[in-house]
Coordinates of C-alpha atoms and ligand atoms in Angstrom, one line a residue:
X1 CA 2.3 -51.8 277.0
X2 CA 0.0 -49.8 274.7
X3 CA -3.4 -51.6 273.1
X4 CA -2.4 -50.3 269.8
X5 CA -5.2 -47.4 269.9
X6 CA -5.9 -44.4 268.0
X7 CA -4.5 -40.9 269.0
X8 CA -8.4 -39.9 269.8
X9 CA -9.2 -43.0 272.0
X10 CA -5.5 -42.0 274.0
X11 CA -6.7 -38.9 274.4
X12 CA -9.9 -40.0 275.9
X13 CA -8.3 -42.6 278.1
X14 CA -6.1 -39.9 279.2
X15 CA -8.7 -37.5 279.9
X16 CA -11.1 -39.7 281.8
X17 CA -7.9 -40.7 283.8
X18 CA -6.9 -37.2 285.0
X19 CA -11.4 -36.4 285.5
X20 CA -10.9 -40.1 288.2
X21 CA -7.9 -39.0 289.5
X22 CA -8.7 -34.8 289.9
X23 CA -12.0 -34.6 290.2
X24 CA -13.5 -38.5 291.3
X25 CA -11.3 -40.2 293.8
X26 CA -11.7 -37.0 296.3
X27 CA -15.4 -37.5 296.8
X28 CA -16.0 -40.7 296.1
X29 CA -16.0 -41.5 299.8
X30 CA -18.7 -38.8 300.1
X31 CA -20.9 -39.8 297.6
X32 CA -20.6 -43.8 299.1
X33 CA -21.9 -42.6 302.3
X34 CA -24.3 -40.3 301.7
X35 CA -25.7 -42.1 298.6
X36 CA -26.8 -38.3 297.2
X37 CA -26.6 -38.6 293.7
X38 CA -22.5 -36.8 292.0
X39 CA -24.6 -34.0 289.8
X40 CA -21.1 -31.9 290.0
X41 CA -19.3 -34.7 288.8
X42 CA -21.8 -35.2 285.5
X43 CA -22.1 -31.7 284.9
X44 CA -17.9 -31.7 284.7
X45 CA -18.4 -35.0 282.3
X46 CA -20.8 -33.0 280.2
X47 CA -18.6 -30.2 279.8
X48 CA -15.9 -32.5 278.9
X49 CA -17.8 -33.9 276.6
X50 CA -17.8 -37.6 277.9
X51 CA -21.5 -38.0 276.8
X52 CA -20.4 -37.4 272.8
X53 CA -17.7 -40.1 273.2
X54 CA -20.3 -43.3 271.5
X55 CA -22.6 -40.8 269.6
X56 CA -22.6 -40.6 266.0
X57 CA -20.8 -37.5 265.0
X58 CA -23.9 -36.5 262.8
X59 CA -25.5 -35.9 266.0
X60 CA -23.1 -33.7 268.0
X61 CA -21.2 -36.7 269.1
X62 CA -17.8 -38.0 268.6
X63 CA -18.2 -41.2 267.1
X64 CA -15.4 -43.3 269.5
X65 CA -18.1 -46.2 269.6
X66 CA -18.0 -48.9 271.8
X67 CA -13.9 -48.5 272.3
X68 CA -14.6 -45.2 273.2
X69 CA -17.1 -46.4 276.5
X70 CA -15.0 -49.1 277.6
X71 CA -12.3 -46.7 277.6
X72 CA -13.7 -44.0 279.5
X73 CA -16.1 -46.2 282.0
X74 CA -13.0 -48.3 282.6
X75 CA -11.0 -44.9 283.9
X76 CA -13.7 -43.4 285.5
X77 CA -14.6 -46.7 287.9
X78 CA -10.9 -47.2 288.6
X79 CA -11.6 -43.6 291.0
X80 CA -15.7 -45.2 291.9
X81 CA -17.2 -47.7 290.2
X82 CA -20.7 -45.9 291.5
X83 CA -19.9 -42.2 290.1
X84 CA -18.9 -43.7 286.5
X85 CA -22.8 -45.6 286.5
X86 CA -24.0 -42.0 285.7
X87 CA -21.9 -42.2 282.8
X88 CA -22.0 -45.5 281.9
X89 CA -25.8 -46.2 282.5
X90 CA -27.0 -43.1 280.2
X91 CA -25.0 -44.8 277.3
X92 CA -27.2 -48.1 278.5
X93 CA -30.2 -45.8 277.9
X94 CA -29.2 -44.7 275.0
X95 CA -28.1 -47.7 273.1
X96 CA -31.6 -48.3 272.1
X97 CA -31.4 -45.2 270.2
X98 CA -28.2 -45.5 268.7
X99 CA -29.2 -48.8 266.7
X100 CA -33.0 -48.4 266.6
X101 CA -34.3 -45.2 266.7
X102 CA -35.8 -43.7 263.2
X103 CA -33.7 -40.5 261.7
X104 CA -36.6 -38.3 263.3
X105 CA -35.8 -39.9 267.0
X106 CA -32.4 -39.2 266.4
X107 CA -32.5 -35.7 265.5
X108 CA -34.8 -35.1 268.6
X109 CA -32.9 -36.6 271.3
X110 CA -29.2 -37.7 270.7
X111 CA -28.0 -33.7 270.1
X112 CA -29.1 -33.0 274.0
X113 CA -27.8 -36.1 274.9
X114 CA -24.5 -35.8 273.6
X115 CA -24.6 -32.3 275.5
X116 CA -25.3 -34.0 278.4
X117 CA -28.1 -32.1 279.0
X118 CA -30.0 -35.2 279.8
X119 CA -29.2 -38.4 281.6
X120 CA -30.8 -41.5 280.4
X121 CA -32.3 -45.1 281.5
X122 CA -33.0 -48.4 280.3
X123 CA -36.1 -49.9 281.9
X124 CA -36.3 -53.7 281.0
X125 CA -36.4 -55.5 284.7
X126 CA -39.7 -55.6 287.0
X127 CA -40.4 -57.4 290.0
X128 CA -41.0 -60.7 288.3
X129 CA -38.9 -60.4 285.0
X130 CA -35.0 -60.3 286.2
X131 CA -33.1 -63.3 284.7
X132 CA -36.3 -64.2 282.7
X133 CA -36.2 -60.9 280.8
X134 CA -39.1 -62.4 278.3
X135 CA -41.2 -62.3 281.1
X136 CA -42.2 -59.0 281.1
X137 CA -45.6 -57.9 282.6
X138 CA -45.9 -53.8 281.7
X139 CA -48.1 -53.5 279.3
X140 CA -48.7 -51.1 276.3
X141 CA -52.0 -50.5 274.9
X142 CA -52.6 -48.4 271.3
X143 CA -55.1 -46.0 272.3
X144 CA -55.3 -43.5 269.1
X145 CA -51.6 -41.7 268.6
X146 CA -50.7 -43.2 272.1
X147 CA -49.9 -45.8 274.1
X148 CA -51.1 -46.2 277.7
X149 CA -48.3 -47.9 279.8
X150 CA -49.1 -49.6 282.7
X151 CA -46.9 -51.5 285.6
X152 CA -44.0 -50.9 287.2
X153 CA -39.9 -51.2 286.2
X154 CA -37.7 -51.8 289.2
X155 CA -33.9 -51.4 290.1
X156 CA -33.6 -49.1 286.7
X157 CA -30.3 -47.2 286.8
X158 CA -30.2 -43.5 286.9
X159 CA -34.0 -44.1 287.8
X160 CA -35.0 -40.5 289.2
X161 CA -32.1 -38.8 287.9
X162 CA -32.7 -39.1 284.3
X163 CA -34.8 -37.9 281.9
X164 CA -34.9 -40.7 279.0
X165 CA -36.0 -43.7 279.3
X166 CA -36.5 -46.6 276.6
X167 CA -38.7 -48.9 278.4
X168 CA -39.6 -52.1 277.2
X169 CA -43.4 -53.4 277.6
X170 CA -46.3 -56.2 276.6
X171 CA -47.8 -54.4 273.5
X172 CA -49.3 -58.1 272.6
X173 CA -48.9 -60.2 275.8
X174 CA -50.4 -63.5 274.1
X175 CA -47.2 -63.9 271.8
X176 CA -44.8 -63.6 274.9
X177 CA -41.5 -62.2 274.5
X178 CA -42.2 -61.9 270.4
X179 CA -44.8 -59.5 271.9
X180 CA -42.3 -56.8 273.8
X181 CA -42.1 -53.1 272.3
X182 CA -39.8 -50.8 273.3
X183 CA -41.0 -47.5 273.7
X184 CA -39.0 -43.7 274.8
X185 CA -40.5 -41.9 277.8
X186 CA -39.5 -38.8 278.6
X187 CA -39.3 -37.8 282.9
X188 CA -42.6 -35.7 282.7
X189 CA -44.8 -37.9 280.9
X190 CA -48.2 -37.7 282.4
X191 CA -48.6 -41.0 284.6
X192 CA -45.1 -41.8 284.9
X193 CA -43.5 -41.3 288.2
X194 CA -40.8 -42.7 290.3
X195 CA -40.7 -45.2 292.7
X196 CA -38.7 -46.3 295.7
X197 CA -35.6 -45.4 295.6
X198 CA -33.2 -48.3 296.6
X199 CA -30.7 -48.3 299.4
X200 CA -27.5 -50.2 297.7
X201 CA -25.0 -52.6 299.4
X202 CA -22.5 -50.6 297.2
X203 CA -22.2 -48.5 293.6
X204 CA -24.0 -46.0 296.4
X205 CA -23.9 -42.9 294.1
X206 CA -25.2 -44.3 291.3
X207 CA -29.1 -43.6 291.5
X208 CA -31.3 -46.1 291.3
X209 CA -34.9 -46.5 291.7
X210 CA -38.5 -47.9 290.3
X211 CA -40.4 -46.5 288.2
X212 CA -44.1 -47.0 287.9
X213 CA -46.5 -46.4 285.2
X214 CA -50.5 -45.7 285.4
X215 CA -52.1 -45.2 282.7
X216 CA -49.1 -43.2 280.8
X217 CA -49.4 -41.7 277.7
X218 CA -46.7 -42.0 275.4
X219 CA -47.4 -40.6 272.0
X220 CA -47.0 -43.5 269.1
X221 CA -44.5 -41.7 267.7
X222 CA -42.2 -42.8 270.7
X223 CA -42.3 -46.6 270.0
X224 CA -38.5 -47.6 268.6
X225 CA -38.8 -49.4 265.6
X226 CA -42.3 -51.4 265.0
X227 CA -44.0 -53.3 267.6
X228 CA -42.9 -56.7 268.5
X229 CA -39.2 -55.5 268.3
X230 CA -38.8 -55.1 272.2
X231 CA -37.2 -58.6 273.1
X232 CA -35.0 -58.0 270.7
X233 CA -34.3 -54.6 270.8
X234 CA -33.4 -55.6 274.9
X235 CA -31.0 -58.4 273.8
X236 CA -29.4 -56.5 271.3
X237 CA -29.1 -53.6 273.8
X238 CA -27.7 -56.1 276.3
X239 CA -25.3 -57.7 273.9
X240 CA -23.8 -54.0 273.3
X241 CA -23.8 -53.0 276.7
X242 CA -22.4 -55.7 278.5
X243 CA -18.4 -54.8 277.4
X244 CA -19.5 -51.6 279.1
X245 CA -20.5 -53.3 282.4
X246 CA -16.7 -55.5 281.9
X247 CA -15.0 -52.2 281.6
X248 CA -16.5 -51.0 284.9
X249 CA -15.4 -54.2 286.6
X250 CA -12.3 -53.7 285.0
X251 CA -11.9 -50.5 286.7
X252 CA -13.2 -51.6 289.7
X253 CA -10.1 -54.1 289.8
X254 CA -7.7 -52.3 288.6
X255 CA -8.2 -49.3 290.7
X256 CA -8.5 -51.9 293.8
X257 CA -4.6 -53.8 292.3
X258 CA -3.4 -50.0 292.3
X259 CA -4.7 -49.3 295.9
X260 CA -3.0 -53.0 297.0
X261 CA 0.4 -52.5 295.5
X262 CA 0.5 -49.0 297.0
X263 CA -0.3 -50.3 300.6
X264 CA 2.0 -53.1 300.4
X265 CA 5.1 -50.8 299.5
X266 CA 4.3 -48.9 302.2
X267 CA 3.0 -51.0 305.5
X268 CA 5.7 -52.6 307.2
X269 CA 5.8 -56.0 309.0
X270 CA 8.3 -57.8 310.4
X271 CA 10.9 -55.1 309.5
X272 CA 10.5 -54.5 306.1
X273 CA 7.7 -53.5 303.5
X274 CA 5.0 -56.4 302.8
X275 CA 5.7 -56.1 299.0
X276 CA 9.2 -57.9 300.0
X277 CA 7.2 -61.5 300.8
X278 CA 6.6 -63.6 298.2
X279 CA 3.1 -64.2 299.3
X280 CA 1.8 -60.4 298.6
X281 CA 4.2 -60.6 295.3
X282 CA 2.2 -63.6 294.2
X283 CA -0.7 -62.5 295.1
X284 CA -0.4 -59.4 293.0
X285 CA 0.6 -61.2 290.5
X286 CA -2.7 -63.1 290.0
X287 CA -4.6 -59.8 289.9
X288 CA -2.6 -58.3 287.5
X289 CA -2.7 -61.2 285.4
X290 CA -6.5 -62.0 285.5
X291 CA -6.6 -58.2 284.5
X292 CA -4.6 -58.4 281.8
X293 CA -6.5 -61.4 280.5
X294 CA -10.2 -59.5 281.2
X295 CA -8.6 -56.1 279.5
X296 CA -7.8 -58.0 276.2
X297 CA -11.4 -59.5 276.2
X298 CA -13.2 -56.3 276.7
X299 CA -10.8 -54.3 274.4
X300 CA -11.1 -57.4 271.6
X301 CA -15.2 -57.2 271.5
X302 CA -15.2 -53.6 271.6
X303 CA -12.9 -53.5 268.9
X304 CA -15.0 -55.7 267.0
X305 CA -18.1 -54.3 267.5
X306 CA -16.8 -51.2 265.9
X307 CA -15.3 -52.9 262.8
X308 CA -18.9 -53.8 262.0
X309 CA -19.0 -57.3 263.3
X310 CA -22.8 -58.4 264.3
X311 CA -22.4 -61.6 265.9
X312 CA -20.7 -61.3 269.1
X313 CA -23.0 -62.3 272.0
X314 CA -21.3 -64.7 273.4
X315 CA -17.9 -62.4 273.6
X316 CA -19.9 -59.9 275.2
X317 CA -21.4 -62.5 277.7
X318 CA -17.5 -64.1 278.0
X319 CA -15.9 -60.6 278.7
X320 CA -19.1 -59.6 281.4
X321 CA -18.8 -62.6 283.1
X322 CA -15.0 -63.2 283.3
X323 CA -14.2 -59.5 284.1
X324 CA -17.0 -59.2 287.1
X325 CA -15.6 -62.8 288.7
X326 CA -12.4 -60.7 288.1
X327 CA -13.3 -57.7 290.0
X328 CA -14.8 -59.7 292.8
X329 CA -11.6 -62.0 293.1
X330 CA -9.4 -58.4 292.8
X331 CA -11.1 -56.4 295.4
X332 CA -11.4 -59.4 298.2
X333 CA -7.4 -60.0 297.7
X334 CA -7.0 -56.7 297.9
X335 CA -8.5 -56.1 301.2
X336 CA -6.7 -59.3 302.5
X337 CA -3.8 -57.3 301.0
X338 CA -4.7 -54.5 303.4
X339 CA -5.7 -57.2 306.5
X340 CA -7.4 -55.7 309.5
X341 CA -7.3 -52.2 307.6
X342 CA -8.7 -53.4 304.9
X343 CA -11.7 -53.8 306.4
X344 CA -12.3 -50.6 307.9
X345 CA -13.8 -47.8 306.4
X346 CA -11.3 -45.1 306.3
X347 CA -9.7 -47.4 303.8
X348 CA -10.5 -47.1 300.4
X349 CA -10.4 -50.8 299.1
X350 CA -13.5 -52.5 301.3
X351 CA -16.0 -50.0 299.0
X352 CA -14.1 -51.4 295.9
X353 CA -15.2 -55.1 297.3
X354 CA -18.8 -53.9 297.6
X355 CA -18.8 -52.2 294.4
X356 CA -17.5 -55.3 292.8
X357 CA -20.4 -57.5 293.5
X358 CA -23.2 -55.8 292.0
X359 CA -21.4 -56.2 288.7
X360 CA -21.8 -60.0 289.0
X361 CA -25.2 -59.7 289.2
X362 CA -26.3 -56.7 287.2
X363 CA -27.4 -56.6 283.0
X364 CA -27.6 -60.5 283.0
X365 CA -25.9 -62.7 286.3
X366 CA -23.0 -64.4 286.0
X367 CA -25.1 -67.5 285.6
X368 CA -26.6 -66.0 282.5
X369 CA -24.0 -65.0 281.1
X370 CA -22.8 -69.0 281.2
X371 CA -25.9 -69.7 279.7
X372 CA -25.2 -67.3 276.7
X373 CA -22.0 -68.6 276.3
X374 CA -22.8 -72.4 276.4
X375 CA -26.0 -72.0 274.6
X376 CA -24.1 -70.0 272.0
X377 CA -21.2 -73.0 271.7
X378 CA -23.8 -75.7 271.4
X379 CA -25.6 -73.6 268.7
X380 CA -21.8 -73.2 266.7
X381 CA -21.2 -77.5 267.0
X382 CA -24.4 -77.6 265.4
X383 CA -23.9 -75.5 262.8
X384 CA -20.8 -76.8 261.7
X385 CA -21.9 -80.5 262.0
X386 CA -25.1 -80.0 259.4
Ligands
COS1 N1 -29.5 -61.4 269.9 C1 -30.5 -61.7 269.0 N2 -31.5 -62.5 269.3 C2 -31.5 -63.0 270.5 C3 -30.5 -62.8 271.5 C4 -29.5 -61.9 271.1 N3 -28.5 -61.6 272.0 N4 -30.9 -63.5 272.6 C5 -32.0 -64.1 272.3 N5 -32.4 -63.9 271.0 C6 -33.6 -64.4 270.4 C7 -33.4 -65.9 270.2 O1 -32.7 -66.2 269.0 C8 -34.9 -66.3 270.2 O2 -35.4 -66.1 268.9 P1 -36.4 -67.1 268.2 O3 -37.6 -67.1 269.1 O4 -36.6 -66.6 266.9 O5 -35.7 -68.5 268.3 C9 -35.6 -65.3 271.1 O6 -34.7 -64.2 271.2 C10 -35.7 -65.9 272.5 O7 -34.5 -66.3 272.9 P2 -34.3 -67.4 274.1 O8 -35.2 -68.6 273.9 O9 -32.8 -67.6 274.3 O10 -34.9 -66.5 275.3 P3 -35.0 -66.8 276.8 O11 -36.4 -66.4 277.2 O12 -34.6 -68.2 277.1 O13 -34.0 -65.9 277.6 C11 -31.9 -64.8 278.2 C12 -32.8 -65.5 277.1 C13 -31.9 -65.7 279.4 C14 -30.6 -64.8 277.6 C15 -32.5 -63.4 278.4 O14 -33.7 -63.5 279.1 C16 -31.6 -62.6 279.2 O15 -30.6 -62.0 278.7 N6 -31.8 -62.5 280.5 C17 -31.0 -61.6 281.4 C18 -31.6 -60.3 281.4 C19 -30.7 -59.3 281.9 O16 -29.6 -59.2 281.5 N7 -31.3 -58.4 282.7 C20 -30.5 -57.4 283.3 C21 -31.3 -56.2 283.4 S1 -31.2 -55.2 282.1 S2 -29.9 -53.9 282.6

């Protein structure tokens, strides 16, 4: 069936497709058990132009917008849901940017972006402030034409490896949330450095690490949009982001349903091929049709998000939250699929179960994402009944 895209976003899909298939799936094992970070594999995506994809074309990208990323972070985590985090996690980063930054930010940093000459992080969580993103404790202080930054971010993706960050802080801690800035720091920054570098269940080759803050200074120039903005400016980033995070679930269980009917044609039991019972049959059934259903979600915001439309938290939250219960529910069947083999290591579809989880925990849980959604439903009734 084809999702009714454009010739451009086709040739995308295709392209990240072959880069999974050619260059990704070989080494994805590698990279899962050392944990070294894939620099081959983002220097390949730069020169194939991956990091233009969601960038404006007035700054050297190709303006696919948010289609564009769930296209090519869905493709590239069917191959390793861990080696497409490079990707995916610099357009995280970036996002900021992209809706906030003033024409002067944008002409500084997007055109090395979009070369890929840069990878790029989003630094909202800490210690303390996970679920409870308002309760941020880094602080900013105006000191002149900077800003001293003090505290530390934690589990930050592509921490180490890249070298923007928008980083969210107190810059008035007495009005709470209403009091977060979000600020660019660039890796180098006198005062910034990283942190410990964490040791993941799985999504092993995506970097990720702390990064801690003593007495930073960020030049003034560096805060996106005006001070107070930084909740909001997370959420906002968070709403866009989050069909980015469904398409690497999506990947995740697709490329685990692809690994599941393969095995079955092939491994033979009682005489003939598994595929032949009507218990693997079904089985694959119910991943491909929970696919289907998260595919049409994802493709639906994205789609929407690029025709302009501004309200669409709770889709984003709906496809997140469906499509990472999906990938968890994909990659567990498909290791039963597999049975004893399944489990082993020299198989590839136990690393797509561990790969699956993190993405029912990561930008917003799963219970978050519910209470988005019901929040959001509550809010509608309301709206309608006044
Ligand atoms: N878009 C615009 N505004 C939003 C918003 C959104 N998506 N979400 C919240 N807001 C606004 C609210 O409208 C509210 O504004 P007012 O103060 O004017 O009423 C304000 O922000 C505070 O919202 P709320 O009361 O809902 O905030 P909470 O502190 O209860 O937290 C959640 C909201 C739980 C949704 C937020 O903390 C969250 O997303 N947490 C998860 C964080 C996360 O995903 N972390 C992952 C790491 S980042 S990769």
């Amino acid at each position: 069936m084809d999702y009714m895209l454009s010739e451009e976003l086709i040739m995308i899909r295709d392209l990240a497709r072959q880069v999974a298939q050619e260059k990704i799936a070989p080494v994805a094992a590698h990279y899962d058990q050392t944990g070294e970070f894939p620099w081959d594999i983002m220097n390949t995506l730069a020169e194939m132009d991956f990091f233009r994809i969601y960038i404006d074309e007035k700054y050297g990208g190709l303006g696919l917008g948010s289609m564009g990323l769930v296209l090519a972070t869905e493709e590239l985590s069917r191959a390793c849901g861990g080696i497409s985090l490079g990707f995916a996690g610099t357009a995280l980063g970036v996002m900021p940017l992209l809706m906030y930054g003033s024409e002067e930010q944008k002409q500084k940093y997007l055109p090395d972006l979009a070369d890929g000459k840069m990878l790029a992080g989003f630094g909202l969580t800490e210690p303390n402030a996970g679920s409870d993103a308002g309760a941020v404790q880094m602080t900013a202080v105006l000191d002149g034409d900077h800003y001293i930054l003090n505290g530390v971010k934690h589990f930050i993706t592509n921490g180490g490896v890249a070298k923007f960050y928008t980083i969210i802080a107190m810059s008035n801690p007495q009005k709470g949330a209403r009091g977060a800035s979000a600020f660019i720091v660039e890796e180098g920054t006198p005062g910034f450095s990283y942190g410990k570098k964490e040791d993941k269940m799985g999504i092993r080759a995506s970097a990720t690490s702390e990064l801690i803050f003593e007495d930073c200074r960020v030049p003034k120039e560096n805060l996106l949009s005006k001070e107070g903005m930084g909740f909001l400016i997370a959420m906002k980033t968070l709403d866009h982001s989050r069909p980015g995070v469904a398409s690497q679930a999506l990947g995740i269980a697709q490329g685990a349903l692809d690994h599941a009917i393969e095995y079955s044609r092939h491994r033979e039991q009682f005489g003939q091929p598994i595929s032949s019972f009507q218990a693997i049959q079904f089985k694959l059934a119910d991943m491909a049709m929970r696919i289907e259903a998260a595919r049409n979600l994802i493709y639906h915001v994205a789609r929407n998000i690029d025709a302009g439309e501004k309200n669409f938290t709770k889709e984003a939250a709906m496809a997140k939250a469906y499509t990472a219960d999906v990938a968890m529910y994909v990659a567990t069947e498909a290791v039963q699929i597999f049975g004893g083999y399944g489990y082993m290591k020299e198989y590839p579809v136990e690393k797509y179960m561990r790969d699956a989880k993190i993405t029912q925990i990561y930008e917003g849980t799963g219970e978050i994402q519910r209470s988005v959604i019901g929040k959001a439903l509550i809010k509608e009734a309301a709206s309608k009944k006044t």
